[in-house]
mmCIF file of C-alpha atoms and ligand atoms in Angstrom:
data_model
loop_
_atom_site.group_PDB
_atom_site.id
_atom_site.type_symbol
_atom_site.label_atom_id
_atom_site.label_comp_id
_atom_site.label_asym_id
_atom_site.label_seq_id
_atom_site.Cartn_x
_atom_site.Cartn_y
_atom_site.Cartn_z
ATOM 1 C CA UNK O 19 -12.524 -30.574 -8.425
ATOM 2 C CA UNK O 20 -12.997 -28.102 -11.479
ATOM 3 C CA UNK O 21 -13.532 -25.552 -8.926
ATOM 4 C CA UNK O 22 -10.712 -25.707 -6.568
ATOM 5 C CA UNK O 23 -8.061 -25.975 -9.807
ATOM 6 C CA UNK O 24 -10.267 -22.733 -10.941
ATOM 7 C CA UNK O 25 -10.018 -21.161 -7.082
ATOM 8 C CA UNK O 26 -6.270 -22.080 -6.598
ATOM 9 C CA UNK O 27 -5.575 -20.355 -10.388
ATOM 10 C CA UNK O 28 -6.735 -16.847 -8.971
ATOM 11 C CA UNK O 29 -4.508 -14.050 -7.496
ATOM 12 C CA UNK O 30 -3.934 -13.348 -4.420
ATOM 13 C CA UNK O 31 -3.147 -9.889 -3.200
ATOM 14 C CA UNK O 32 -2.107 -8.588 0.354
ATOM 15 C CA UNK O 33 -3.203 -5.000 0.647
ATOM 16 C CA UNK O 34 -1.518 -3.120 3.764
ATOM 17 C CA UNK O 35 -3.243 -0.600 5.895
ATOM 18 C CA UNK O 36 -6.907 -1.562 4.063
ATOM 19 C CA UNK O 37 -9.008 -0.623 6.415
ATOM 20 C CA UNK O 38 -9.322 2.947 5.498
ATOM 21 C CA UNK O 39 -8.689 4.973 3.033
ATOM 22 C CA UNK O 40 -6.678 4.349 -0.171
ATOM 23 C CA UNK O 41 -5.744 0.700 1.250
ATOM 24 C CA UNK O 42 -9.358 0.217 1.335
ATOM 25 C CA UNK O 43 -10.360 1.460 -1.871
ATOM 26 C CA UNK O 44 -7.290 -0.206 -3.267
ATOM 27 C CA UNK O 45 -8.604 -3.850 -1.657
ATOM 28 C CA UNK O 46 -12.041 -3.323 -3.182
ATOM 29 C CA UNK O 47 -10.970 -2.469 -7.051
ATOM 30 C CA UNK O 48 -8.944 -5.870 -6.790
ATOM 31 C CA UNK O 49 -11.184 -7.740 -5.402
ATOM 32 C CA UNK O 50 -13.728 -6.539 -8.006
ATOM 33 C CA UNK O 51 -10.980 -7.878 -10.708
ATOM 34 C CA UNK O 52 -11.567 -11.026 -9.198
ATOM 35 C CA UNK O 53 -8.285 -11.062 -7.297
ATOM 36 C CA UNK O 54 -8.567 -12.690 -3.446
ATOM 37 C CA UNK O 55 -8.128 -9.897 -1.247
ATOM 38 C CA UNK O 56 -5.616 -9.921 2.269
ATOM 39 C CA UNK O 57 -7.139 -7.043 4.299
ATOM 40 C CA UNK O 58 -4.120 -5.865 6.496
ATOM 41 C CA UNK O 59 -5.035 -3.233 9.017
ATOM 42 C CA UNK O 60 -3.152 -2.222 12.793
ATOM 43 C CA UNK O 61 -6.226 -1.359 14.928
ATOM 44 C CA UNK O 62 -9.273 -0.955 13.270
ATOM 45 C CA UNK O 63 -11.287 -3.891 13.820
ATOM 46 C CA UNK O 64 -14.879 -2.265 13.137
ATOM 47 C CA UNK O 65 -13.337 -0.416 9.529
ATOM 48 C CA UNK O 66 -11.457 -3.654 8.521
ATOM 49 C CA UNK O 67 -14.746 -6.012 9.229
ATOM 50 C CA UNK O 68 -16.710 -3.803 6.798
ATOM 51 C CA UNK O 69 -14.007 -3.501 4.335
ATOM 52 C CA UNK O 70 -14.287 -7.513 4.835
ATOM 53 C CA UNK O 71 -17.990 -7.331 4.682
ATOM 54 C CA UNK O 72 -18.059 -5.045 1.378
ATOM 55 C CA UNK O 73 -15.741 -7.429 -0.827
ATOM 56 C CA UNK O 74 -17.849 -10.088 0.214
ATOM 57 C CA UNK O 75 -21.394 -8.425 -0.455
ATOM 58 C CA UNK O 76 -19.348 -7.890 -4.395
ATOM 59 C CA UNK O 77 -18.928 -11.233 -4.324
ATOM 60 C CA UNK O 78 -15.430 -11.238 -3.970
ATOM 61 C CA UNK O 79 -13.341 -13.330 -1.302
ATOM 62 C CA UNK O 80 -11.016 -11.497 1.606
ATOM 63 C CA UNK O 81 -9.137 -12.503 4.566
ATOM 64 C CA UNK O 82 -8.596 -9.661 7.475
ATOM 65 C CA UNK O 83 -5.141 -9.631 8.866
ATOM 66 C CA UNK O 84 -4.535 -7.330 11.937
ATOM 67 C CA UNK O 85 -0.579 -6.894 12.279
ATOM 68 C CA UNK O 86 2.102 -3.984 12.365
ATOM 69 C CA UNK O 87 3.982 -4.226 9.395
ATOM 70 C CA UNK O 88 7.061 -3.197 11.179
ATOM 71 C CA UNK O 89 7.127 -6.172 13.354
ATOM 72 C CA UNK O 90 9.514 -8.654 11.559
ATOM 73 C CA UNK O 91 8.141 -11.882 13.370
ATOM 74 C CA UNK O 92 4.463 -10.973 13.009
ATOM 75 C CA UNK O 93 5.005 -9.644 9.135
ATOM 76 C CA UNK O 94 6.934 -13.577 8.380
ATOM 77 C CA UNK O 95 4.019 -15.189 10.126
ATOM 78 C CA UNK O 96 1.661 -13.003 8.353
ATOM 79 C CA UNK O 97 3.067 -14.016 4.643
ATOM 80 C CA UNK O 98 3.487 -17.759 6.161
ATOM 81 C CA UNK O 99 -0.018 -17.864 6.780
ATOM 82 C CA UNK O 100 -1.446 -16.277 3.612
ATOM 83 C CA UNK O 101 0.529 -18.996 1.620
ATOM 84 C CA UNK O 102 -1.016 -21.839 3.763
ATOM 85 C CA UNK O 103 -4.588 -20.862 3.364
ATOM 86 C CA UNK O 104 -4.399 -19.470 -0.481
ATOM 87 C CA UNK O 105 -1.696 -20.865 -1.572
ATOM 88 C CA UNK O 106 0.471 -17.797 -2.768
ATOM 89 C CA UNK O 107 1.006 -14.522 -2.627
ATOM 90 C CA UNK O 108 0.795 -12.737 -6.118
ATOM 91 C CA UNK O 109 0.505 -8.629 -5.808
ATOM 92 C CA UNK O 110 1.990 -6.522 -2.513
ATOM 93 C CA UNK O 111 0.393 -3.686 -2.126
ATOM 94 C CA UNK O 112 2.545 -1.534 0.139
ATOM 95 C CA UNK O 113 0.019 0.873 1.472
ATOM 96 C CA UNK O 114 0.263 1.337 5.287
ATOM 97 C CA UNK O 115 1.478 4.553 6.624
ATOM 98 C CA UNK O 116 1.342 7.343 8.872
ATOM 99 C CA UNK O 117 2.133 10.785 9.803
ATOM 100 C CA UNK O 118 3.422 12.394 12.880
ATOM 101 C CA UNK O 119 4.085 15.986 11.302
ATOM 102 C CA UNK O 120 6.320 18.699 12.633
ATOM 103 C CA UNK O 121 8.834 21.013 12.480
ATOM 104 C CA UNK O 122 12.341 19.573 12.300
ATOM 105 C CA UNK O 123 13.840 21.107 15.335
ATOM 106 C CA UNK O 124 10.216 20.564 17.186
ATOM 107 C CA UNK O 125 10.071 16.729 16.277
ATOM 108 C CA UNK O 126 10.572 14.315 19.099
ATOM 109 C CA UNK O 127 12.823 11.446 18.098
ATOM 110 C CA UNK O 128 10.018 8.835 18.334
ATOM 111 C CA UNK O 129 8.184 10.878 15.243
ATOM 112 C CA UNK O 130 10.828 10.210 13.338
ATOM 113 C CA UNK O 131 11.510 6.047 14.146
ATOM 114 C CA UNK O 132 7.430 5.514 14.201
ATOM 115 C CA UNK O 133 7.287 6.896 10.580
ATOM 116 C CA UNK O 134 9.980 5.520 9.092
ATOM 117 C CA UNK O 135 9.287 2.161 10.516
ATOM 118 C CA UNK O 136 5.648 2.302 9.536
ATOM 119 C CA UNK O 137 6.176 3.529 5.848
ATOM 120 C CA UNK O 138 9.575 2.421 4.893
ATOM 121 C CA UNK O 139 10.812 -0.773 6.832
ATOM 122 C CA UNK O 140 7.029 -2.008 6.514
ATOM 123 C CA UNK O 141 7.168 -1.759 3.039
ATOM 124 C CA UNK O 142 10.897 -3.575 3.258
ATOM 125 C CA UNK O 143 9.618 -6.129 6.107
ATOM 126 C CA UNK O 144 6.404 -7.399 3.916
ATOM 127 C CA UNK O 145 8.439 -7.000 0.335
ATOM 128 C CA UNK O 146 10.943 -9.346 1.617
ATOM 129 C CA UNK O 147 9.101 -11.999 2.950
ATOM 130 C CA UNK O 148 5.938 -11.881 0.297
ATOM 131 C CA UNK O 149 8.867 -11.987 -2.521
ATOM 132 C CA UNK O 150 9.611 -15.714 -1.704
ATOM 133 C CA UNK O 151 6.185 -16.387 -3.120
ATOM 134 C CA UNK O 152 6.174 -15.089 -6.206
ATOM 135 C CA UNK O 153 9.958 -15.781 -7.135
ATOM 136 C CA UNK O 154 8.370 -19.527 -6.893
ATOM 137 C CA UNK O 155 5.903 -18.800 -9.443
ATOM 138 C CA UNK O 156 8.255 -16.618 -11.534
ATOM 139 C CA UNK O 157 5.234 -13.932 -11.619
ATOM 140 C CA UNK O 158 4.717 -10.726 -9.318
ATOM 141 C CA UNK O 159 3.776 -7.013 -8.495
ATOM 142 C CA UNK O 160 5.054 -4.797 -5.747
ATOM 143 C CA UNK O 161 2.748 -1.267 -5.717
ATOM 144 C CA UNK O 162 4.315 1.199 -3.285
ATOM 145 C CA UNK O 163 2.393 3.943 -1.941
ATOM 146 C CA UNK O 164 4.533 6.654 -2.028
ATOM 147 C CA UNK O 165 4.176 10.424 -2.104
ATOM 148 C CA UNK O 166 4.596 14.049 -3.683
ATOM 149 C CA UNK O 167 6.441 14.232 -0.605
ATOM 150 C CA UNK O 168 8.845 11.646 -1.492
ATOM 151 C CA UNK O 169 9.696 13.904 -4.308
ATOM 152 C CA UNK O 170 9.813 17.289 -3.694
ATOM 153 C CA UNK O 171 9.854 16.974 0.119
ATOM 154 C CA UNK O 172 7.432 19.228 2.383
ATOM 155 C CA UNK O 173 8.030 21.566 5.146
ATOM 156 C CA UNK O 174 6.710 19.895 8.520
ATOM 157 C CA UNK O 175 7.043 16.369 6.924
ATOM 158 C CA UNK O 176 11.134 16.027 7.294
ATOM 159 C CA UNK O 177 10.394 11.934 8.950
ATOM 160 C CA UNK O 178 7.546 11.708 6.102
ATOM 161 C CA UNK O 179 9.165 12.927 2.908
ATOM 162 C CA UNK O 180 12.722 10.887 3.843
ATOM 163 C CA UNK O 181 10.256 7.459 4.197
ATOM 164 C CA UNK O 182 8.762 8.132 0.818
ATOM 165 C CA UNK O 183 11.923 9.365 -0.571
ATOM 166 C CA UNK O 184 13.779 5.729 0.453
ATOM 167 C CA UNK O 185 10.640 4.010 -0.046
ATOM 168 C CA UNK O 186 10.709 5.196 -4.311
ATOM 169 C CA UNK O 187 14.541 4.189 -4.276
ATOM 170 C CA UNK O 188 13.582 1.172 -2.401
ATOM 171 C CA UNK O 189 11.354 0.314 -5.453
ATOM 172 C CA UNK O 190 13.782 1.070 -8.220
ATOM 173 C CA UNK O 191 16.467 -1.162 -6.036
ATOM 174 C CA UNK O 192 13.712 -3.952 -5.917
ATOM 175 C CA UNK O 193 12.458 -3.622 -9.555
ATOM 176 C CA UNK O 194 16.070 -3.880 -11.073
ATOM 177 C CA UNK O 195 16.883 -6.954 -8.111
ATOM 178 C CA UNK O 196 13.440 -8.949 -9.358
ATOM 179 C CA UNK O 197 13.127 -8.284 -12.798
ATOM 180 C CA UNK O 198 14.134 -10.674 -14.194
ATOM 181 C CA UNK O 199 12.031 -13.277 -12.311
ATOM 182 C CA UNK O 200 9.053 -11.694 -14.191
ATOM 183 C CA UNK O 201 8.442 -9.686 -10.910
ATOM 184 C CA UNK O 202 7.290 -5.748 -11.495
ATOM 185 C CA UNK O 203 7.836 -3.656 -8.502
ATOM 186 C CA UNK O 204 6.511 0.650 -9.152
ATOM 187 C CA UNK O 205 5.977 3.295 -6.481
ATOM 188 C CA UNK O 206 2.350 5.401 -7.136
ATOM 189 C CA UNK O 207 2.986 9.249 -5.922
ATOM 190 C CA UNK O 208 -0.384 10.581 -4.808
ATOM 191 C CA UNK O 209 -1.096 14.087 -4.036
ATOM 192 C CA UNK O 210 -3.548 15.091 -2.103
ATOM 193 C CA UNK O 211 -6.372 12.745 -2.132
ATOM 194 C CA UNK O 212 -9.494 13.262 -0.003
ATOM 195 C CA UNK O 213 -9.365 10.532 2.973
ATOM 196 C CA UNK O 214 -8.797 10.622 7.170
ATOM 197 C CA UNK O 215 -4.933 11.081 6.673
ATOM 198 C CA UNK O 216 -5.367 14.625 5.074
ATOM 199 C CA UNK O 217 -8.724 15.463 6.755
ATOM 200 C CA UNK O 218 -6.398 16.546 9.584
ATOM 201 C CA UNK O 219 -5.198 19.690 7.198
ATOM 202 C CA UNK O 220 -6.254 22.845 8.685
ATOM 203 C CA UNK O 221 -8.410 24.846 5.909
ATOM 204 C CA UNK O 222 -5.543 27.165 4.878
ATOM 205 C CA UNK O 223 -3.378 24.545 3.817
ATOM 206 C CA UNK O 224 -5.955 23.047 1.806
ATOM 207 C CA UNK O 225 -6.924 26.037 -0.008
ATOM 208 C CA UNK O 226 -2.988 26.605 -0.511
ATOM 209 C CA UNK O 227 -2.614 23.174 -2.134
ATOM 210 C CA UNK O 228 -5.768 22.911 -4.485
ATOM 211 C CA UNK O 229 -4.559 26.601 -5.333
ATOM 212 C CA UNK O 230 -1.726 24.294 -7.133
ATOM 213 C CA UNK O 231 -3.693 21.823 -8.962
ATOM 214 C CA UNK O 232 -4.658 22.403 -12.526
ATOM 215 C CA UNK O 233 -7.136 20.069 -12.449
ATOM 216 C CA UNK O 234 -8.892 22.019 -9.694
ATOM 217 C CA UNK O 235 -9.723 19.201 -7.142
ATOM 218 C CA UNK O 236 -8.638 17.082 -4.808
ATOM 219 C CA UNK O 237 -8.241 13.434 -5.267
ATOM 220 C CA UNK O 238 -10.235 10.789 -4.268
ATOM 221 C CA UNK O 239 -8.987 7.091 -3.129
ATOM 222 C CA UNK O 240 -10.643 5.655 -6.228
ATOM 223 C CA UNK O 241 -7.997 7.577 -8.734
ATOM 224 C CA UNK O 242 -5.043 5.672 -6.969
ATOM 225 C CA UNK O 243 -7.319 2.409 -6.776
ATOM 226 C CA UNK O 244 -7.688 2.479 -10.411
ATOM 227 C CA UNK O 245 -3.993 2.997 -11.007
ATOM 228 C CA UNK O 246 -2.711 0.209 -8.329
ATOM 229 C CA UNK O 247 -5.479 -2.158 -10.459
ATOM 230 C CA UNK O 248 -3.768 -1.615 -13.352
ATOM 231 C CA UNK O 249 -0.406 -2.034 -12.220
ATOM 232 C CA UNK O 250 -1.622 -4.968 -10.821
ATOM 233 C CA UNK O 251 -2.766 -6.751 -13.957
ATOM 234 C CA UNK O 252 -1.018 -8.396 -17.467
ATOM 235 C CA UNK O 253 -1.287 -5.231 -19.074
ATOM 236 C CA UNK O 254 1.027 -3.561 -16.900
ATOM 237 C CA UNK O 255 3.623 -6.930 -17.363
ATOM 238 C CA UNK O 256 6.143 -4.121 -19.535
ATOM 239 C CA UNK O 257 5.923 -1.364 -16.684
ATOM 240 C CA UNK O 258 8.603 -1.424 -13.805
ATOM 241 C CA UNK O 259 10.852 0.945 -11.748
ATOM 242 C CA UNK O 260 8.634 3.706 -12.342
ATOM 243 C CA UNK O 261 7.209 6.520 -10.068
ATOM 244 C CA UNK O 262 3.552 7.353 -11.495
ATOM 245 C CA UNK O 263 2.010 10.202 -10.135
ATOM 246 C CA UNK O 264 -1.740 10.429 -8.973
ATOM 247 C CA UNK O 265 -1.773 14.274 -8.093
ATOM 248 C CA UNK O 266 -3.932 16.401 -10.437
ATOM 249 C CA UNK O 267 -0.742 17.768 -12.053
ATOM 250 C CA UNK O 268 0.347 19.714 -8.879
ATOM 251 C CA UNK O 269 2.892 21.911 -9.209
HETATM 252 P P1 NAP L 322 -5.262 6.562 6.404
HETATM 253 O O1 NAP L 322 -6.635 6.900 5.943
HETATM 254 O O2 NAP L 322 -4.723 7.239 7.613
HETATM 255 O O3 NAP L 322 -5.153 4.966 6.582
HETATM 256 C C1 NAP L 322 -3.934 4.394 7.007
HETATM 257 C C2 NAP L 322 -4.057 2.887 6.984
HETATM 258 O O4 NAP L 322 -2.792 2.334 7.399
HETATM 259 C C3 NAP L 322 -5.090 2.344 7.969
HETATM 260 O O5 NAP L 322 -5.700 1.217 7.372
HETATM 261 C C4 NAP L 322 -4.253 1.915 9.170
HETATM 262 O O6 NAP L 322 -4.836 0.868 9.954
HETATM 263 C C5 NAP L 322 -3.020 1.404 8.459
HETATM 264 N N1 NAP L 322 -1.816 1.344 9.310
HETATM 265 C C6 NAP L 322 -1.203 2.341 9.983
HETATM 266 N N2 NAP L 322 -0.115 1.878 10.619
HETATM 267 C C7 NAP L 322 -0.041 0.540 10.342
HETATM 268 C C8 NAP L 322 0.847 -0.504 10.724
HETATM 269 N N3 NAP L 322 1.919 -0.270 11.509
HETATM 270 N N4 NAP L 322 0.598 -1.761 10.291
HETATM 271 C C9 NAP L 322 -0.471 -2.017 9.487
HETATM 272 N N5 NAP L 322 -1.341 -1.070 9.089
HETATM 273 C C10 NAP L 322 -1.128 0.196 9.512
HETATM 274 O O7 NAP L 322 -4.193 6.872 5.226
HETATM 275 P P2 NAP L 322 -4.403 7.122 3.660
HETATM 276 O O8 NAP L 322 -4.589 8.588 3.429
HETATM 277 O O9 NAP L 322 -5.360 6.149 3.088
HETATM 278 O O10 NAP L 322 -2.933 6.799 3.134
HETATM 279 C C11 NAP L 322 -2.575 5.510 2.653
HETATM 280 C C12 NAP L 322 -1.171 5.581 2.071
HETATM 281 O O11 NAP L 322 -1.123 6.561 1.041
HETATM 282 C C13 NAP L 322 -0.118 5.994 3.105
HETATM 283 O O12 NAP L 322 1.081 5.292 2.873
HETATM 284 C C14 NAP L 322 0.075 7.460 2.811
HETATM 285 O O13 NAP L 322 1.349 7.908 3.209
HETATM 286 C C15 NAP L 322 -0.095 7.489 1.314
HETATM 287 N N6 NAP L 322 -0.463 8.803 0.786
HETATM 288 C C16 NAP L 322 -1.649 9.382 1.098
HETATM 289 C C17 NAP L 322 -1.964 10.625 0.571
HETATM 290 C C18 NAP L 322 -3.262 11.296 0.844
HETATM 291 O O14 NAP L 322 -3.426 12.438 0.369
HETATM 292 N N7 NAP L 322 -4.178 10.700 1.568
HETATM 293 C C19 NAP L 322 -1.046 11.278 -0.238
HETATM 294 C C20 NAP L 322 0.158 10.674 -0.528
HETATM 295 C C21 NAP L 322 0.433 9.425 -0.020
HETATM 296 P P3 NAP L 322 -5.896 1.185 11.159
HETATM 297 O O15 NAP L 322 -7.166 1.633 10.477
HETATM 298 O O16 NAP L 322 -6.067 -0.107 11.840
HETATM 299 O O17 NAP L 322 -5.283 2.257 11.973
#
């Protein structure tokens, strides 16, 4: 009995797109806080079982949940299902996304509706039905995965830089909507961090970018993990609407 009022008592988190990558490192730093981990992922099976596997081996407790966060009905059952069998949802981690770079008169029209719908309605899609949740318990964090891109905008990324662009007014929209339900909602900006997403750089681009970061490396998933952790936590209770950047200092 002591245990289940002690199990029930924990957070729960739904990571997007935590198979790989930031998501993944994201799902393990929580899960080391002692927060219960939803693994979401699209296709990955064999990634998203060791992601699974790894939490577990920590001693931490996830749940894998293969769905495309643009898909309205399968995002609602998704959020449904994650309040039957833990009870809540506490921390969104908005993390899923893609790129289909090219130039702007190049880019075929699907480029443009896959990436926004990945990385912008996904992040509206599992916002709005994970909110429910926590307006119950009068206590929750929405972490966006953004971008510099979102920012400053980048050549080749027009689809890209316009879903991170709505996706950082999209949090600032949410943050001042939930706030006062106790409800935090920030967007992180990485730079360039180090995982499959940017491995896909040709060489000259990613000499021209480190060329631009005083801190003279890339980043690694573990600086945003860190970050999203922190957000996550009662520490970060004061913080909301912001943009924090991850990103060495680019400029
Ligand atoms: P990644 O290594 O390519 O991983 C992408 C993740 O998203 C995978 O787990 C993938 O699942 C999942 N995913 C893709 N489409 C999905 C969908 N429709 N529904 C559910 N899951 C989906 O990417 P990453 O570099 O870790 O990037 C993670 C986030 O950080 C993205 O939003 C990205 O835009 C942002 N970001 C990255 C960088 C960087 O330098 N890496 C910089 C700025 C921002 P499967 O494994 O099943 O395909």
């Amino acid at each position: 009995m002591g245990t289940e009022s002690k199990d029930s008592d924990k957070r729960v988190a739904l990571v997007t797109g935590a198979s790989r990558g930031l998501g993944r490192a994201v799902a393990i730093e929580l899960a080391t806080c002692g927060i219960r981990v939803v693994v979401n992922y699209l296709t990955n099976d064999r990634e998203a079982h060791k992601v699974d596997q790894e939490i577990k081996s920590l001693g931490g407790e996830a749940m894998l949940y293969k769905t495309d966060v643009s898909d309205a009905t399968a995002v609602r059952k998704m959020t449904r299902q994650i309040v039957e069998q833990w009870g809540k949802i506490d921390i969104l981690v908005n993390n899923a996304g893609i790129v289909r770079d090219t130039l702007l008169l190049r880019m075929p029209d699907e480029a443009w509706d896959e990436v926004i719908n990945t990385n912008l309605r996904g992040a509206y899609l599992c916002t709005k039905y994970a909110l429910r949740s926590m307006m119950e318990q009068g206590w929750g964090r929405i972490i966006n995965i953004a971008s510099l891109a979102g920012l400053v905008g980048n050549a080749g990324q027009a689809n890209y830089s316009a879903a991170k662009g709505g996706l950082i007014a999209f949090t600032k929209s949410v943050a001042r909507e939930v706030g006062p339900r106790n409800i935090t909602a920030n967007a992180i900006s990485p730079g360039f961090i180090v995982t499959e997403m940017t491995d896909k750089l040709p060489q000259e681009a990613r000499d021209a970018i480190l060329a631009r970061i005083p801190l003279g490396r890339f980043g690694v998933a573990d600086d945003v993990a860190g970050l999203t952790a922190f957000l996550a936590s009662e520490q970060a209770s004061y913080i909301t609407a912001q943009v924090i950047c991850v990103d060495g200092g680019v400029i």
